[in-house]
mmCIF file of C-alpha atoms in Angstrom:
data_model
loop_
_atom_site.group_PDB
_atom_site.id
_atom_site.type_symbol
_atom_site.label_atom_id
_atom_site.label_comp_id
_atom_site.label_asym_id
_atom_site.label_seq_id
_atom_site.Cartn_x
_atom_site.Cartn_y
_atom_site.Cartn_z
ATOM 1 C CA UNK A 14 16.077 -1.228 43.536
ATOM 2 C CA UNK A 15 12.295 -1.489 43.601
ATOM 3 C CA UNK A 16 12.010 1.484 41.232
ATOM 4 C CA UNK A 17 14.411 -0.176 38.771
ATOM 5 C CA UNK A 18 12.273 -3.306 38.733
ATOM 6 C CA UNK A 19 9.104 -1.298 38.100
ATOM 7 C CA UNK A 20 10.783 0.733 35.345
ATOM 8 C CA UNK A 21 12.215 -2.411 33.727
ATOM 9 C CA UNK A 22 8.825 -4.097 33.819
ATOM 10 C CA UNK A 23 7.115 -1.050 32.327
ATOM 11 C CA UNK A 24 9.801 -0.826 29.619
ATOM 12 C CA UNK A 25 9.359 -4.491 28.693
ATOM 13 C CA UNK A 26 5.586 -4.030 28.574
ATOM 14 C CA UNK A 27 5.954 -0.981 26.336
ATOM 15 C CA UNK A 28 8.210 -2.886 23.930
ATOM 16 C CA UNK A 29 5.807 -5.832 23.807
ATOM 17 C CA UNK A 30 2.890 -3.512 23.097
ATOM 18 C CA UNK A 31 4.822 -1.656 20.386
ATOM 19 C CA UNK A 32 5.616 -4.886 18.566
ATOM 20 C CA UNK A 33 1.914 -5.730 18.455
ATOM 21 C CA UNK A 34 1.403 -2.571 16.405
ATOM 22 C CA UNK A 35 4.505 -3.054 14.265
ATOM 23 C CA UNK A 36 4.267 -2.684 10.527
ATOM 24 C CA UNK A 37 4.085 -5.954 8.612
ATOM 25 C CA UNK A 38 6.552 -6.874 5.905
ATOM 26 C CA UNK A 39 5.450 -7.398 2.309
ATOM 27 C CA UNK A 40 5.975 -11.164 2.528
ATOM 28 C CA UNK A 41 3.824 -11.481 5.655
ATOM 29 C CA UNK A 42 0.690 -10.737 3.648
ATOM 30 C CA UNK A 43 1.476 -10.718 -0.082
ATOM 31 C CA UNK A 44 2.933 -13.189 -2.594
ATOM 32 C CA UNK A 45 5.726 -11.768 -4.759
ATOM 33 C CA UNK A 46 5.241 -14.613 -7.254
ATOM 34 C CA UNK A 47 1.653 -13.566 -8.036
ATOM 35 C CA UNK A 48 1.751 -10.271 -9.932
ATOM 36 C CA UNK A 49 -1.539 -8.785 -11.044
ATOM 37 C CA UNK A 50 -2.622 -5.749 -13.050
ATOM 38 C CA UNK A 51 -5.978 -4.205 -12.231
ATOM 39 C CA UNK A 52 -7.740 -1.724 -14.477
ATOM 40 C CA UNK A 53 -10.905 -0.371 -12.955
ATOM 41 C CA UNK A 54 -13.030 2.451 -11.643
ATOM 42 C CA UNK A 55 -12.168 3.924 -8.268
ATOM 43 C CA UNK A 56 -14.926 3.357 -5.693
ATOM 44 C CA UNK A 57 -13.344 4.438 -2.390
ATOM 45 C CA UNK A 58 -10.152 5.980 -0.967
ATOM 46 C CA UNK A 59 -8.871 5.579 2.610
ATOM 47 C CA UNK A 60 -5.982 8.016 3.039
ATOM 48 C CA UNK A 61 -4.834 6.566 6.385
ATOM 49 C CA UNK A 62 -1.673 5.545 8.261
ATOM 50 C CA UNK A 63 0.249 3.318 8.239
ATOM 51 C CA UNK A 64 -1.224 2.332 4.844
ATOM 52 C CA UNK A 65 -3.536 3.987 2.388
ATOM 53 C CA UNK A 66 -6.191 1.836 0.752
ATOM 54 C CA UNK A 67 -8.143 2.433 -2.384
ATOM 55 C CA UNK A 68 -10.738 0.241 -3.998
ATOM 56 C CA UNK A 69 -11.476 -0.367 -7.662
ATOM 57 C CA UNK A 70 -14.286 -2.134 -9.485
ATOM 58 C CA UNK A 71 -12.744 -4.446 -12.064
ATOM 59 C CA UNK A 72 -14.885 -5.977 -14.816
ATOM 60 C CA UNK A 73 -13.776 -9.432 -15.998
ATOM 61 C CA UNK A 74 -14.163 -10.865 -19.515
ATOM 62 C CA UNK A 75 -17.628 -12.200 -18.611
ATOM 63 C CA UNK A 76 -18.849 -8.817 -17.395
ATOM 64 C CA UNK A 77 -18.689 -9.720 -13.680
ATOM 65 C CA UNK A 78 -17.637 -6.795 -11.449
ATOM 66 C CA UNK A 79 -15.316 -7.466 -8.515
ATOM 67 C CA UNK A 80 -14.252 -4.818 -6.025
ATOM 68 C CA UNK A 81 -10.523 -5.052 -5.258
ATOM 69 C CA UNK A 82 -8.701 -3.454 -2.346
ATOM 70 C CA UNK A 83 -5.270 -1.985 -3.049
ATOM 71 C CA UNK A 84 -2.876 -1.348 -0.178
ATOM 72 C CA UNK A 85 -0.321 1.394 -0.591
ATOM 73 C CA UNK A 86 2.186 3.342 1.434
ATOM 74 C CA UNK A 87 1.052 5.872 3.993
ATOM 75 C CA UNK A 88 -0.148 9.308 2.902
ATOM 76 C CA UNK A 89 3.138 11.019 3.819
ATOM 77 C CA UNK A 90 5.237 8.705 1.665
ATOM 78 C CA UNK A 91 2.802 8.973 -1.244
ATOM 79 C CA UNK A 92 2.659 12.763 -1.091
ATOM 80 C CA UNK A 93 6.474 12.948 -1.127
ATOM 81 C CA UNK A 94 6.251 11.080 -4.446
ATOM 82 C CA UNK A 95 3.832 13.627 -5.846
ATOM 83 C CA UNK A 96 0.685 11.529 -5.258
ATOM 84 C CA UNK A 97 -1.960 13.534 -3.413
ATOM 85 C CA UNK A 98 -5.408 12.469 -2.228
ATOM 86 C CA UNK A 99 -6.988 14.944 -4.654
ATOM 87 C CA UNK A 100 -5.323 13.182 -7.627
ATOM 88 C CA UNK A 101 -8.013 10.513 -7.410
ATOM 89 C CA UNK A 102 -11.724 11.005 -7.761
ATOM 90 C CA UNK A 103 -14.434 8.417 -7.324
ATOM 91 C CA UNK A 104 -15.233 7.039 -10.780
ATOM 92 C CA UNK A 105 -11.734 7.614 -12.201
ATOM 93 C CA UNK A 106 -10.232 4.735 -14.152
ATOM 94 C CA UNK A 107 -6.839 3.766 -12.765
ATOM 95 C CA UNK A 108 -4.293 1.014 -13.368
ATOM 96 C CA UNK A 109 -2.716 -0.734 -10.397
ATOM 97 C CA UNK A 110 0.177 -3.158 -10.720
ATOM 98 C CA UNK A 111 0.795 -5.208 -7.628
ATOM 99 C CA UNK A 112 0.845 -8.585 -5.950
ATOM 100 C CA UNK A 113 -1.973 -10.758 -4.631
ATOM 101 C CA UNK A 114 -2.660 -11.360 -0.974
ATOM 102 C CA UNK A 115 -1.535 -14.785 0.213
ATOM 103 C CA UNK A 116 -5.016 -15.558 1.542
ATOM 104 C CA UNK A 117 -6.518 -15.326 -1.970
ATOM 105 C CA UNK A 118 -8.759 -12.382 -1.105
ATOM 106 C CA UNK A 119 -9.378 -9.513 -3.494
ATOM 107 C CA UNK A 120 -6.558 -7.492 -1.980
ATOM 108 C CA UNK A 121 -3.265 -6.517 -3.597
ATOM 109 C CA UNK A 122 -0.191 -4.614 -2.567
ATOM 110 C CA UNK A 123 -0.256 -1.732 -5.059
ATOM 111 C CA UNK A 124 3.371 -1.288 -6.152
ATOM 112 C CA UNK A 125 2.655 1.002 -9.110
ATOM 113 C CA UNK A 126 -0.418 3.193 -9.570
ATOM 114 C CA UNK A 127 -1.078 4.837 -12.916
ATOM 115 C CA UNK A 128 -3.213 7.899 -12.348
ATOM 116 C CA UNK A 129 -5.809 9.255 -14.793
ATOM 117 C CA UNK A 130 -3.334 11.933 -15.937
ATOM 118 C CA UNK A 131 -0.869 9.209 -16.994
ATOM 119 C CA UNK A 132 1.623 9.570 -14.135
ATOM 120 C CA UNK A 133 2.835 6.284 -12.657
ATOM 121 C CA UNK A 134 3.652 6.467 -8.947
ATOM 122 C CA UNK A 135 5.491 3.922 -6.792
ATOM 123 C CA UNK A 136 2.916 2.814 -4.227
ATOM 124 C CA UNK A 137 5.052 0.540 -2.054
ATOM 125 C CA UNK A 138 5.971 1.072 1.569
ATOM 126 C CA UNK A 139 9.669 1.887 2.132
ATOM 127 C CA UNK A 140 11.492 -0.948 3.878
ATOM 128 C CA UNK A 141 8.781 -3.592 3.473
ATOM 129 C CA UNK A 142 11.008 -5.897 1.419
ATOM 130 C CA UNK A 143 8.586 -6.184 -1.484
ATOM 131 C CA UNK A 144 9.338 -5.887 -5.204
ATOM 132 C CA UNK A 145 10.869 -2.506 -6.039
ATOM 133 C CA UNK A 146 11.731 -1.726 -2.411
ATOM 134 C CA UNK A 147 15.199 -0.262 -2.105
ATOM 135 C CA UNK A 148 14.528 1.259 1.313
ATOM 136 C CA UNK A 149 13.888 4.702 -0.127
ATOM 137 C CA UNK A 150 10.613 6.552 -0.317
ATOM 138 C CA UNK A 151 10.921 6.570 -4.132
ATOM 139 C CA UNK A 152 11.481 2.847 -4.573
ATOM 140 C CA UNK A 153 13.260 1.315 -7.534
ATOM 141 C CA UNK A 154 10.488 0.191 -9.874
ATOM 142 C CA UNK A 155 11.128 1.008 -13.524
ATOM 143 C CA UNK A 156 8.698 3.332 -15.309
ATOM 144 C CA UNK A 157 7.583 5.263 -12.250
ATOM 145 C CA UNK A 158 7.763 9.023 -12.150
ATOM 146 C CA UNK A 159 10.072 10.758 -9.717
ATOM 147 C CA UNK A 160 9.019 14.165 -8.364
ATOM 148 C CA UNK A 161 10.817 17.092 -10.013
ATOM 149 C CA UNK A 162 14.210 17.769 -8.481
ATOM 150 C CA UNK A 163 14.623 14.255 -7.015
#
């Protein structure tokens, strides 16, 4: 009986800890009513889990440069879509269509990334509930390339 109590307590603790590291939904951080298109030069890439991040310098109409962070799916999901870390080089000009962070920071959820070679890749995280999410790794955004044979 004592062992069951200890195991139950440890199980509950493990579940509580796991939820602290749980992935956030799109709507927890981003606003689906605030679409944005960024065109800029790539300054940094973080090819990390559970999200990749890349940063672009965007020049506004007055010549002011602002560095924007773009959150995307994890590296595994992106590579299954044909988007590899080596597809981006610092200084490349890319186009990112996404949605603004609710806190007004210079962060977007990158739903579509147009690479220098012209390919457009779905950048969303499967199952996050954001625009274009159909639960699949490919997403359902129009005008995004699907890997050959998919």
